[in-house]
């Protein structure tokens, strides 16, 4: 059992289903418009998974994970742990992480799921960091994978226009370079706000329900607070942050949080225009875009923040 001093993100991968749904398509069956969706949310299109038995969160997640494993220069057998953040699992059990393990042949890995809705990715990297620092392996695969389209009420114009399907994955690796990797994370939850955003597991109507205005208000407040805590905890000042990668829920939420934190617009990463809200997949999907541009180099410091049903919020300060 090796105890590493730190844990860093060494690769990222993503996968989205081929089928693209543009805003205009909603006009065919809902009292809405491309203009309303674009101006109120910033979203122009999203990817929607086919409604077949084969396409589940584990399918999207496995494809994203394989990219991340290969980019890290690893084989599936090198993975010591798999954590999958999802609120749209294949089954109650086996976990989606176990299905990914079987599919990829990561036979040396332990595997389990994390439920923190849209904050799931930040929760999962926090757990991965803790596991690595406490000697539970060197390479932990963190996957955010969602088929949200199956949980939506397609007659509810205030929710169904927001979401998309997709997956993102990172490999987190133990190292001994102090002052690198996951510098600090902050997690907080407020279960008393559970009813503003919920997806029942039982009962006749198992579709997502959301009080959009309420979520909006708490998202801005709680993501800003968590980000300030993680900045303090990691000794990071504003100028140290190279990129701010928030959960991609609504462009107006992102702008409001960035304003509160006084992060300049050129450091704020957004891609929800193309994917909508992909929940636990949204941060790794956005990270991969920056990564593919070659903008993540040694020393790049990135602030992640996300909020989801629970209410659960999390922020992480990461140095590459
Ligand atoms: N098209 C046209 N009109 C609409 C639509 C639509 N798609 N959706 C709502 N409206 C209407 C409403 O009915 C309302 O009409 P009314 O004034 O006649 O009652 C009007 O637009 C304004 O509604 P609001 O809810 O005040 O609109 P708002 O500007 O707040 O935008 C939205 C709604 C986009 C849902 C916003 O509140 C939001 O993004 N909230 C946060 C959602 C979020 O972040 N979720 C993330 C967590 S998800 C997770 O964890 C799984």
mmCIF file of C-alpha atoms and ligand atoms in Angstrom:
data_model
loop_
_atom_site.group_PDB
_atom_site.id
_atom_site.type_symbol
_atom_site.label_atom_id
_atom_site.label_comp_id
_atom_site.label_asym_id
_atom_site.label_seq_id
_atom_site.Cartn_x
_atom_site.Cartn_y
_atom_site.Cartn_z
ATOM 1 C CA UNK A 1 0.000 0.000 0.000
ATOM 2 C CA UNK A 2 1.626 3.254 -1.168
ATOM 3 C CA UNK A 3 0.617 6.510 0.460
ATOM 4 C CA UNK A 4 0.973 9.291 -2.088
ATOM 5 C CA UNK A 5 1.392 12.914 -1.040
ATOM 6 C CA UNK A 6 -0.923 14.256 -3.720
ATOM 7 C CA UNK A 7 -3.220 13.202 -6.550
ATOM 8 C CA UNK A 8 -3.466 14.861 -9.919
ATOM 9 C CA UNK A 9 -5.674 14.696 -12.992
ATOM 10 C CA UNK A 10 -3.477 13.218 -15.717
ATOM 11 C CA UNK A 11 -5.980 12.799 -18.542
ATOM 12 C CA UNK A 12 -9.531 13.489 -19.627
ATOM 13 C CA UNK A 13 -11.922 11.925 -22.140
ATOM 14 C CA UNK A 14 -15.521 12.388 -23.163
ATOM 15 C CA UNK A 15 -18.253 10.872 -25.261
ATOM 16 C CA UNK A 16 -21.641 12.159 -26.394
ATOM 17 C CA UNK A 17 -24.317 10.292 -28.381
ATOM 18 C CA UNK A 18 -24.459 11.138 -32.095
ATOM 19 C CA UNK A 19 -28.030 12.393 -32.218
ATOM 20 C CA UNK A 20 -28.238 16.192 -31.864
ATOM 21 C CA UNK A 21 -31.443 18.007 -30.917
ATOM 22 C CA UNK A 22 -31.508 21.744 -31.678
ATOM 23 C CA UNK A 23 -33.774 24.209 -29.858
ATOM 24 C CA UNK A 24 -36.072 24.602 -32.853
ATOM 25 C CA UNK A 25 -37.214 20.999 -32.474
ATOM 26 C CA UNK A 26 -38.947 21.865 -29.195
ATOM 27 C CA UNK A 27 -41.135 24.368 -31.079
ATOM 28 C CA UNK A 28 -42.861 21.381 -32.752
ATOM 29 C CA UNK A 29 -44.375 20.071 -29.518
ATOM 30 C CA UNK A 30 -44.010 22.782 -26.845
ATOM 31 C CA UNK A 31 -45.053 26.399 -26.400
ATOM 32 C CA UNK A 32 -41.461 27.638 -26.533
ATOM 33 C CA UNK A 33 -38.967 29.126 -28.972
ATOM 34 C CA UNK A 34 -35.334 28.883 -29.929
ATOM 35 C CA UNK A 35 -35.050 32.554 -28.940
ATOM 36 C CA UNK A 36 -36.449 31.962 -25.400
ATOM 37 C CA UNK A 37 -34.197 28.964 -24.757
ATOM 38 C CA UNK A 38 -31.073 30.663 -26.092
ATOM 39 C CA UNK A 39 -31.517 33.947 -24.236
ATOM 40 C CA UNK A 40 -32.707 32.440 -20.918
ATOM 41 C CA UNK A 41 -30.244 29.546 -20.775
ATOM 42 C CA UNK A 42 -27.454 29.943 -23.360
ATOM 43 C CA UNK A 43 -28.235 26.454 -24.703
ATOM 44 C CA UNK A 44 -28.594 25.958 -28.485
ATOM 45 C CA UNK A 45 -28.458 22.184 -28.835
ATOM 46 C CA UNK A 46 -27.927 18.983 -26.880
ATOM 47 C CA UNK A 47 -27.086 15.330 -27.635
ATOM 48 C CA UNK A 48 -29.796 12.759 -26.939
ATOM 49 C CA UNK A 49 -29.070 9.036 -26.503
ATOM 50 C CA UNK A 50 -31.125 6.522 -28.481
ATOM 51 C CA UNK A 51 -33.855 4.848 -26.435
ATOM 52 C CA UNK A 52 -32.463 1.356 -26.795
ATOM 53 C CA UNK A 53 -31.453 -1.145 -24.172
ATOM 54 C CA UNK A 54 -27.779 -0.933 -25.092
ATOM 55 C CA UNK A 55 -27.320 2.782 -24.557
ATOM 56 C CA UNK A 56 -27.085 3.276 -20.825
ATOM 57 C CA UNK A 57 -24.901 5.498 -18.657
ATOM 58 C CA UNK A 58 -22.305 2.706 -18.516
ATOM 59 C CA UNK A 59 -22.107 2.677 -22.298
ATOM 60 C CA UNK A 60 -21.435 6.418 -22.586
ATOM 61 C CA UNK A 61 -19.194 6.300 -19.520
ATOM 62 C CA UNK A 62 -17.100 3.386 -20.825
ATOM 63 C CA UNK A 63 -16.394 5.201 -24.068
ATOM 64 C CA UNK A 64 -15.314 8.382 -22.267
ATOM 65 C CA UNK A 65 -13.274 6.338 -19.779
ATOM 66 C CA UNK A 66 -11.396 4.449 -22.489
ATOM 67 C CA UNK A 67 -10.249 7.752 -24.010
ATOM 68 C CA UNK A 68 -9.030 8.941 -20.604
ATOM 69 C CA UNK A 69 -7.216 5.639 -19.873
ATOM 70 C CA UNK A 70 -5.453 5.662 -23.256
ATOM 71 C CA UNK A 71 -4.488 9.317 -22.949
ATOM 72 C CA UNK A 72 -2.941 8.588 -19.570
ATOM 73 C CA UNK A 73 -0.805 5.948 -21.272
ATOM 74 C CA UNK A 74 -2.432 3.224 -19.184
ATOM 75 C CA UNK A 75 -4.109 -0.138 -19.767
ATOM 76 C CA UNK A 76 -7.482 -1.013 -18.176
ATOM 77 C CA UNK A 77 -5.619 -3.391 -15.845
ATOM 78 C CA UNK A 78 -3.665 -0.428 -14.383
ATOM 79 C CA UNK A 79 -6.829 1.128 -12.928
ATOM 80 C CA UNK A 80 -7.126 0.601 -9.167
ATOM 81 C CA UNK A 81 -10.516 2.194 -8.600
ATOM 82 C CA UNK A 82 -13.549 3.397 -10.583
ATOM 83 C CA UNK A 83 -15.988 5.979 -9.250
ATOM 84 C CA UNK A 84 -18.977 6.820 -11.383
ATOM 85 C CA UNK A 85 -21.025 9.929 -10.612
ATOM 86 C CA UNK A 86 -24.506 9.570 -12.049
ATOM 87 C CA UNK A 87 -28.152 10.199 -11.226
ATOM 88 C CA UNK A 88 -29.208 8.094 -14.211
ATOM 89 C CA UNK A 89 -27.593 4.736 -13.365
ATOM 90 C CA UNK A 90 -28.127 1.625 -15.454
ATOM 91 C CA UNK A 91 -29.638 -0.098 -12.394
ATOM 92 C CA UNK A 92 -30.022 0.435 -8.651
ATOM 93 C CA UNK A 93 -27.411 -2.312 -8.653
ATOM 94 C CA UNK A 94 -25.029 -3.466 -9.997
ATOM 95 C CA UNK A 95 -23.513 -0.009 -9.927
ATOM 96 C CA UNK A 96 -22.777 1.749 -13.189
ATOM 97 C CA UNK A 97 -19.120 1.825 -12.105
ATOM 98 C CA UNK A 98 -19.114 -2.008 -11.859
ATOM 99 C CA UNK A 99 -20.648 -2.232 -15.340
ATOM 100 C CA UNK A 100 -17.909 0.067 -16.655
ATOM 101 C CA UNK A 101 -15.313 -2.088 -14.913
ATOM 102 C CA UNK A 102 -16.628 -5.246 -16.582
ATOM 103 C CA UNK A 103 -16.926 -3.618 -19.969
ATOM 104 C CA UNK A 104 -13.394 -2.191 -19.969
ATOM 105 C CA UNK A 105 -11.738 -5.143 -18.250
ATOM 106 C CA UNK A 106 -10.408 -3.123 -15.298
ATOM 107 C CA UNK A 107 -10.118 -6.342 -13.338
ATOM 108 C CA UNK A 108 -7.912 -4.918 -10.550
ATOM 109 C CA UNK A 109 -10.286 -2.078 -9.686
ATOM 110 C CA UNK A 110 -12.857 -1.564 -6.936
ATOM 111 C CA UNK A 111 -15.900 0.242 -8.319
ATOM 112 C CA UNK A 112 -18.865 2.171 -6.950
ATOM 113 C CA UNK A 113 -21.286 4.994 -7.809
ATOM 114 C CA UNK A 114 -21.744 8.412 -6.235
ATOM 115 C CA UNK A 115 -25.098 10.190 -6.102
ATOM 116 C CA UNK A 116 -24.783 13.970 -5.910
ATOM 117 C CA UNK A 117 -26.667 14.849 -9.130
ATOM 118 C CA UNK A 118 -25.000 17.699 -11.008
ATOM 119 C CA UNK A 119 -22.363 18.088 -8.285
ATOM 120 C CA UNK A 120 -21.380 14.416 -8.703
ATOM 121 C CA UNK A 121 -18.118 14.981 -10.552
ATOM 122 C CA UNK A 122 -16.702 17.260 -7.840
ATOM 123 C CA UNK A 123 -17.825 14.807 -5.131
ATOM 124 C CA UNK A 124 -16.229 11.902 -7.030
ATOM 125 C CA UNK A 125 -12.857 13.602 -7.536
ATOM 126 C CA UNK A 126 -12.863 14.528 -3.833
ATOM 127 C CA UNK A 127 -13.386 10.858 -2.920
ATOM 128 C CA UNK A 128 -10.747 9.734 -5.444
ATOM 129 C CA UNK A 129 -8.271 12.187 -3.931
ATOM 130 C CA UNK A 130 -8.961 10.853 -0.431
ATOM 131 C CA UNK A 131 -8.630 7.237 -1.547
ATOM 132 C CA UNK A 132 -5.303 7.865 -3.254
ATOM 133 C CA UNK A 133 -3.895 9.826 -0.294
ATOM 134 C CA UNK A 134 -4.930 7.015 2.047
ATOM 135 C CA UNK A 135 -3.179 4.350 -0.010
ATOM 136 C CA UNK A 136 -6.166 2.857 -1.876
ATOM 137 C CA UNK A 137 -4.394 2.735 -5.224
ATOM 138 C CA UNK A 138 -2.439 4.880 -7.656
ATOM 139 C CA UNK A 139 -4.804 5.288 -10.622
ATOM 140 C CA UNK A 140 -8.447 6.083 -9.962
ATOM 141 C CA UNK A 141 -10.844 6.568 -12.844
ATOM 142 C CA UNK A 142 -13.595 9.115 -12.214
ATOM 143 C CA UNK A 143 -16.510 9.017 -14.633
ATOM 144 C CA UNK A 144 -19.541 11.310 -14.910
ATOM 145 C CA UNK A 145 -22.140 9.636 -17.139
ATOM 146 C CA UNK A 146 -25.770 10.541 -17.732
ATOM 147 C CA UNK A 147 -28.741 9.616 -19.909
ATOM 148 C CA UNK A 148 -30.900 12.427 -18.543
ATOM 149 C CA UNK A 149 -33.261 12.430 -21.529
ATOM 150 C CA UNK A 150 -35.006 9.369 -20.044
ATOM 151 C CA UNK A 151 -35.835 11.150 -16.813
ATOM 152 C CA UNK A 152 -37.491 14.191 -18.359
ATOM 153 C CA UNK A 153 -41.130 15.170 -18.634
ATOM 154 C CA UNK A 154 -41.139 16.157 -22.305
ATOM 155 C CA UNK A 155 -44.326 18.172 -21.767
ATOM 156 C CA UNK A 156 -42.663 20.412 -19.142
ATOM 157 C CA UNK A 157 -41.058 23.252 -21.083
ATOM 158 C CA UNK A 158 -39.227 24.609 -18.046
ATOM 159 C CA UNK A 159 -37.098 21.468 -17.550
ATOM 160 C CA UNK A 160 -36.852 19.348 -20.693
ATOM 161 C CA UNK A 161 -35.173 22.095 -22.718
ATOM 162 C CA UNK A 162 -32.250 22.278 -20.292
ATOM 163 C CA UNK A 163 -30.650 18.853 -20.389
ATOM 164 C CA UNK A 164 -28.517 16.647 -22.623
ATOM 165 C CA UNK A 165 -26.869 13.210 -22.467
ATOM 166 C CA UNK A 166 -23.130 12.541 -22.323
ATOM 167 C CA UNK A 167 -20.162 11.345 -20.338
ATOM 168 C CA UNK A 168 -16.759 12.590 -19.262
ATOM 169 C CA UNK A 169 -13.932 10.860 -17.452
ATOM 170 C CA UNK A 170 -10.591 11.655 -15.866
ATOM 171 C CA UNK A 171 -7.753 9.527 -14.557
ATOM 172 C CA UNK A 172 -6.511 10.728 -11.185
ATOM 173 C CA UNK A 173 -3.035 9.535 -10.326
ATOM 174 C CA UNK A 174 -1.101 9.499 -7.090
ATOM 175 C CA UNK A 175 2.167 11.433 -7.063
ATOM 176 C CA UNK A 176 4.577 12.906 -4.549
ATOM 177 C CA UNK A 177 4.789 16.454 -5.917
ATOM 178 C CA UNK A 178 3.477 18.544 -3.042
ATOM 179 C CA UNK A 179 1.662 21.674 -4.240
ATOM 180 C CA UNK A 180 0.345 19.958 -7.355
ATOM 181 C CA UNK A 181 -2.805 18.087 -8.215
ATOM 182 C CA UNK A 182 -6.036 18.444 -6.248
ATOM 183 C CA UNK A 183 -5.048 21.262 -3.888
ATOM 184 C CA UNK A 184 -8.340 21.566 -1.989
ATOM 185 C CA UNK A 185 -11.986 20.637 -2.245
ATOM 186 C CA UNK A 186 -15.055 21.853 -0.390
ATOM 187 C CA UNK A 187 -18.335 19.946 -0.206
ATOM 188 C CA UNK A 188 -21.614 21.098 1.355
ATOM 189 C CA UNK A 189 -25.221 19.952 1.232
ATOM 190 C CA UNK A 190 -28.613 21.305 2.286
ATOM 191 C CA UNK A 191 -31.161 18.502 2.417
ATOM 192 C CA UNK A 192 -33.874 20.932 3.500
ATOM 193 C CA UNK A 193 -33.860 22.202 -0.105
ATOM 194 C CA UNK A 194 -34.379 18.698 -1.519
ATOM 195 C CA UNK A 195 -37.816 19.528 -2.876
ATOM 196 C CA UNK A 196 -36.638 22.259 -5.267
ATOM 197 C CA UNK A 197 -35.035 19.705 -7.549
ATOM 198 C CA UNK A 198 -36.065 16.056 -7.413
ATOM 199 C CA UNK A 199 -36.360 12.834 -9.365
ATOM 200 C CA UNK A 200 -38.425 10.236 -7.448
ATOM 201 C CA UNK A 201 -37.218 6.625 -7.478
ATOM 202 C CA UNK A 202 -40.725 5.265 -6.819
ATOM 203 C CA UNK A 203 -44.305 6.181 -7.660
ATOM 204 C CA UNK A 204 -46.187 6.724 -10.869
ATOM 205 C CA UNK A 205 -44.501 9.886 -12.063
ATOM 206 C CA UNK A 206 -40.781 9.291 -12.159
ATOM 207 C CA UNK A 207 -39.646 12.393 -14.009
ATOM 208 C CA UNK A 208 -37.532 15.320 -12.914
ATOM 209 C CA UNK A 209 -39.274 18.199 -11.165
ATOM 210 C CA UNK A 210 -37.592 21.527 -10.610
ATOM 211 C CA UNK A 211 -38.400 24.930 -9.157
ATOM 212 C CA UNK A 212 -36.119 26.684 -11.616
ATOM 213 C CA UNK A 213 -36.093 30.109 -9.960
ATOM 214 C CA UNK A 214 -35.271 28.617 -6.563
ATOM 215 C CA UNK A 215 -32.492 26.454 -7.977
ATOM 216 C CA UNK A 216 -31.107 29.481 -9.803
ATOM 217 C CA UNK A 217 -30.951 31.598 -6.649
ATOM 218 C CA UNK A 218 -29.343 28.930 -4.452
ATOM 219 C CA UNK A 219 -26.960 27.852 -7.238
ATOM 220 C CA UNK A 220 -25.444 31.319 -7.497
ATOM 221 C CA UNK A 221 -25.126 31.698 -3.715
ATOM 222 C CA UNK A 222 -23.855 28.202 -2.885
ATOM 223 C CA UNK A 223 -21.404 27.830 -5.786
ATOM 224 C CA UNK A 224 -19.920 31.252 -4.997
ATOM 225 C CA UNK A 225 -19.571 30.386 -1.284
ATOM 226 C CA UNK A 226 -17.979 26.989 -2.006
ATOM 227 C CA UNK A 227 -15.560 28.554 -4.487
ATOM 228 C CA UNK A 228 -14.448 31.213 -2.008
ATOM 229 C CA UNK A 229 -13.866 28.495 0.625
ATOM 230 C CA UNK A 230 -11.756 26.409 -1.719
ATOM 231 C CA UNK A 231 -9.726 29.461 -2.794
ATOM 232 C CA UNK A 232 -8.963 30.261 0.846
ATOM 233 C CA UNK A 233 -8.205 26.653 1.693
ATOM 234 C CA UNK A 234 -5.734 26.283 -1.187
ATOM 235 C CA UNK A 235 -4.147 29.712 -0.690
ATOM 236 C CA UNK A 236 -5.265 30.743 -4.165
ATOM 237 C CA UNK A 237 -5.772 34.379 -5.106
ATOM 238 C CA UNK A 238 -7.795 35.480 -8.109
ATOM 239 C CA UNK A 239 -4.774 36.017 -10.359
ATOM 240 C CA UNK A 240 -3.583 32.429 -9.755
ATOM 241 C CA UNK A 241 -6.678 30.980 -11.438
ATOM 242 C CA UNK A 242 -6.122 30.231 -15.115
ATOM 243 C CA UNK A 243 -9.540 28.730 -15.829
ATOM 244 C CA UNK A 244 -12.891 28.632 -14.063
ATOM 245 C CA UNK A 245 -14.854 25.540 -15.115
ATOM 246 C CA UNK A 246 -18.309 25.615 -13.518
ATOM 247 C CA UNK A 247 -21.085 23.082 -13.925
ATOM 248 C CA UNK A 248 -22.826 23.954 -17.188
ATOM 249 C CA UNK A 249 -26.437 24.533 -16.082
ATOM 250 C CA UNK A 250 -27.395 27.973 -17.347
ATOM 251 C CA UNK A 251 -25.202 30.713 -18.824
ATOM 252 C CA UNK A 252 -26.833 33.294 -16.532
ATOM 253 C CA UNK A 253 -25.944 31.234 -13.428
ATOM 254 C CA UNK A 254 -22.348 30.915 -14.656
ATOM 255 C CA UNK A 255 -22.086 34.662 -15.337
ATOM 256 C CA UNK A 256 -23.549 35.530 -11.935
ATOM 257 C CA UNK A 257 -21.094 33.237 -10.094
ATOM 258 C CA UNK A 258 -18.149 34.539 -12.131
ATOM 259 C CA UNK A 259 -19.253 38.119 -11.328
ATOM 260 C CA UNK A 260 -19.479 37.371 -7.605
ATOM 261 C CA UNK A 261 -16.004 35.832 -7.669
ATOM 262 C CA UNK A 262 -14.708 38.613 -9.954
ATOM 263 C CA UNK A 263 -13.311 36.105 -12.425
ATOM 264 C CA UNK A 264 -12.766 37.741 -15.826
ATOM 265 C CA UNK A 265 -14.856 36.366 -18.674
ATOM 266 C CA UNK A 266 -11.840 35.097 -20.674
ATOM 267 C CA UNK A 267 -11.065 32.629 -17.872
ATOM 268 C CA UNK A 268 -14.611 31.246 -17.715
ATOM 269 C CA UNK A 269 -15.050 28.012 -19.688
ATOM 270 C CA UNK A 270 -18.510 27.388 -21.158
ATOM 271 C CA UNK A 271 -19.723 24.819 -23.641
ATOM 272 C CA UNK A 272 -23.372 24.406 -22.616
ATOM 273 C CA UNK A 273 -24.320 26.017 -25.922
ATOM 274 C CA UNK A 274 -23.531 22.644 -27.576
ATOM 275 C CA UNK A 275 -24.443 20.136 -24.862
ATOM 276 C CA UNK A 276 -27.009 21.643 -22.498
ATOM 277 C CA UNK A 277 -26.808 20.551 -18.874
ATOM 278 C CA UNK A 278 -25.182 17.099 -18.824
ATOM 279 C CA UNK A 279 -25.054 16.986 -15.011
ATOM 280 C CA UNK A 280 -22.031 15.048 -13.715
ATOM 281 C CA UNK A 281 -20.532 14.966 -17.229
ATOM 282 C CA UNK A 282 -20.526 18.719 -17.739
ATOM 283 C CA UNK A 283 -17.240 19.637 -16.018
ATOM 284 C CA UNK A 284 -15.117 16.916 -17.674
ATOM 285 C CA UNK A 285 -16.731 17.733 -21.042
ATOM 286 C CA UNK A 286 -15.718 21.380 -20.611
ATOM 287 C CA UNK A 287 -12.271 20.437 -19.279
ATOM 288 C CA UNK A 288 -11.634 18.302 -22.344
ATOM 289 C CA UNK A 289 -12.312 21.230 -24.657
ATOM 290 C CA UNK A 290 -9.637 23.304 -22.913
ATOM 291 C CA UNK A 291 -7.308 20.276 -22.824
ATOM 292 C CA UNK A 292 -7.706 19.671 -26.573
ATOM 293 C CA UNK A 293 -6.703 23.271 -27.276
ATOM 294 C CA UNK A 294 -3.407 22.608 -25.495
ATOM 295 C CA UNK A 295 -4.230 25.225 -22.872
ATOM 296 C CA UNK A 296 -3.694 22.893 -19.898
ATOM 297 C CA UNK A 297 0.032 22.787 -19.202
ATOM 298 C CA UNK A 298 2.077 22.066 -16.112
ATOM 299 C CA UNK A 299 1.171 24.653 -13.502
ATOM 300 C CA UNK A 300 -2.258 25.546 -14.942
ATOM 301 C CA UNK A 301 -4.643 26.167 -12.039
ATOM 302 C CA UNK A 302 -8.336 25.443 -12.496
ATOM 303 C CA UNK A 303 -11.329 26.084 -10.260
ATOM 304 C CA UNK A 304 -14.262 23.658 -10.597
ATOM 305 C CA UNK A 305 -17.633 24.284 -8.998
ATOM 306 C CA UNK A 306 -20.980 22.515 -9.279
ATOM 307 C CA UNK A 307 -24.402 22.294 -7.679
ATOM 308 C CA UNK A 308 -27.071 19.673 -8.049
ATOM 309 C CA UNK A 309 -30.129 18.040 -6.535
ATOM 310 C CA UNK A 310 -29.816 17.379 -2.838
ATOM 311 C CA UNK A 311 -29.014 20.236 -2.729
ATOM 312 C CA UNK A 312 -25.351 19.279 -3.023
ATOM 313 C CA UNK A 313 -22.575 21.710 -3.869
ATOM 314 C CA UNK A 314 -18.858 21.233 -4.348
ATOM 315 C CA UNK A 315 -15.779 23.134 -5.476
ATOM 316 C CA UNK A 316 -12.262 21.959 -6.204
ATOM 317 C CA UNK A 317 -8.992 23.778 -6.857
ATOM 318 C CA UNK A 318 -6.752 21.761 -9.114
ATOM 319 C CA UNK A 319 -3.226 22.402 -10.314
ATOM 320 C CA UNK A 320 -2.065 20.491 -13.399
HETATM 321 N N1 LIG B 1 -40.201 28.504 -23.180
HETATM 322 C C1 LIG B 1 -40.957 29.593 -23.006
HETATM 323 N N2 LIG B 1 -41.355 30.030 -21.809
HETATM 324 C C2 LIG B 1 -40.938 29.342 -20.733
HETATM 325 C C3 LIG B 1 -40.130 28.194 -20.826
HETATM 326 C C4 LIG B 1 -39.764 27.779 -22.128
HETATM 327 N N3 LIG B 1 -38.981 26.701 -22.351
HETATM 328 N N4 LIG B 1 -39.881 27.722 -19.591
HETATM 329 C C5 LIG B 1 -40.502 28.552 -18.724
HETATM 330 N N5 LIG B 1 -41.156 29.520 -19.426
HETATM 331 C C6 LIG B 1 -41.954 30.619 -18.910
HETATM 332 C C7 LIG B 1 -42.514 30.345 -17.536
HETATM 333 O O1 LIG B 1 -43.689 29.573 -17.627
HETATM 334 C C8 LIG B 1 -42.781 31.751 -17.052
HETATM 335 O O2 LIG B 1 -43.986 32.195 -17.621
HETATM 336 P P1 LIG B 1 -44.991 33.129 -16.760
HETATM 337 O O3 LIG B 1 -44.217 34.377 -16.476
HETATM 338 O O4 LIG B 1 -46.134 33.304 -17.700
HETATM 339 O O5 LIG B 1 -45.319 32.328 -15.530
HETATM 340 C C9 LIG B 1 -41.655 32.565 -17.681
HETATM 341 O O6 LIG B 1 -41.115 31.759 -18.763
HETATM 342 C C10 LIG B 1 -40.522 32.893 -16.733
HETATM 343 O O7 LIG B 1 -40.212 31.709 -16.020
HETATM 344 P P2 LIG B 1 -39.025 31.655 -15.009
HETATM 345 O O8 LIG B 1 -39.002 30.298 -14.356
HETATM 346 O O9 LIG B 1 -39.044 32.861 -14.129
HETATM 347 O O10 LIG B 1 -37.780 31.792 -16.017
HETATM 348 P P3 LIG B 1 -36.268 31.898 -15.672
HETATM 349 O O11 LIG B 1 -35.699 33.080 -16.314
HETATM 350 O O12 LIG B 1 -35.982 31.660 -14.213
HETATM 351 O O13 LIG B 1 -35.665 30.636 -16.450
HETATM 352 C C11 LIG B 1 -34.891 28.421 -16.000
HETATM 353 C C12 LIG B 1 -36.096 29.333 -16.130
HETATM 354 C C13 LIG B 1 -34.161 28.411 -17.330
HETATM 355 C C14 LIG B 1 -35.360 27.023 -15.649
HETATM 356 C C15 LIG B 1 -33.942 28.969 -14.895
HETATM 357 O O14 LIG B 1 -34.678 29.240 -13.734
HETATM 358 C C16 LIG B 1 -32.817 28.035 -14.542
HETATM 359 O O15 LIG B 1 -31.936 27.801 -15.331
HETATM 360 N N6 LIG B 1 -32.808 27.510 -13.304
HETATM 361 C C17 LIG B 1 -31.742 26.654 -12.841
HETATM 362 C C18 LIG B 1 -31.838 25.291 -13.385
HETATM 363 C C19 LIG B 1 -30.599 24.510 -12.979
HETATM 364 O O16 LIG B 1 -29.545 25.066 -12.777
HETATM 365 N N7 LIG B 1 -30.650 23.244 -12.791
HETATM 366 C C20 LIG B 1 -29.385 22.620 -12.418
HETATM 367 C C21 LIG B 1 -29.486 21.603 -11.533
HETATM 368 S S1 LIG B 1 -30.103 20.194 -12.372
HETATM 369 C C22 LIG B 1 -29.645 18.815 -11.461
HETATM 370 O O17 LIG B 1 -29.060 18.891 -10.449
HETATM 371 C C23 LIG B 1 -30.112 17.516 -11.981
#
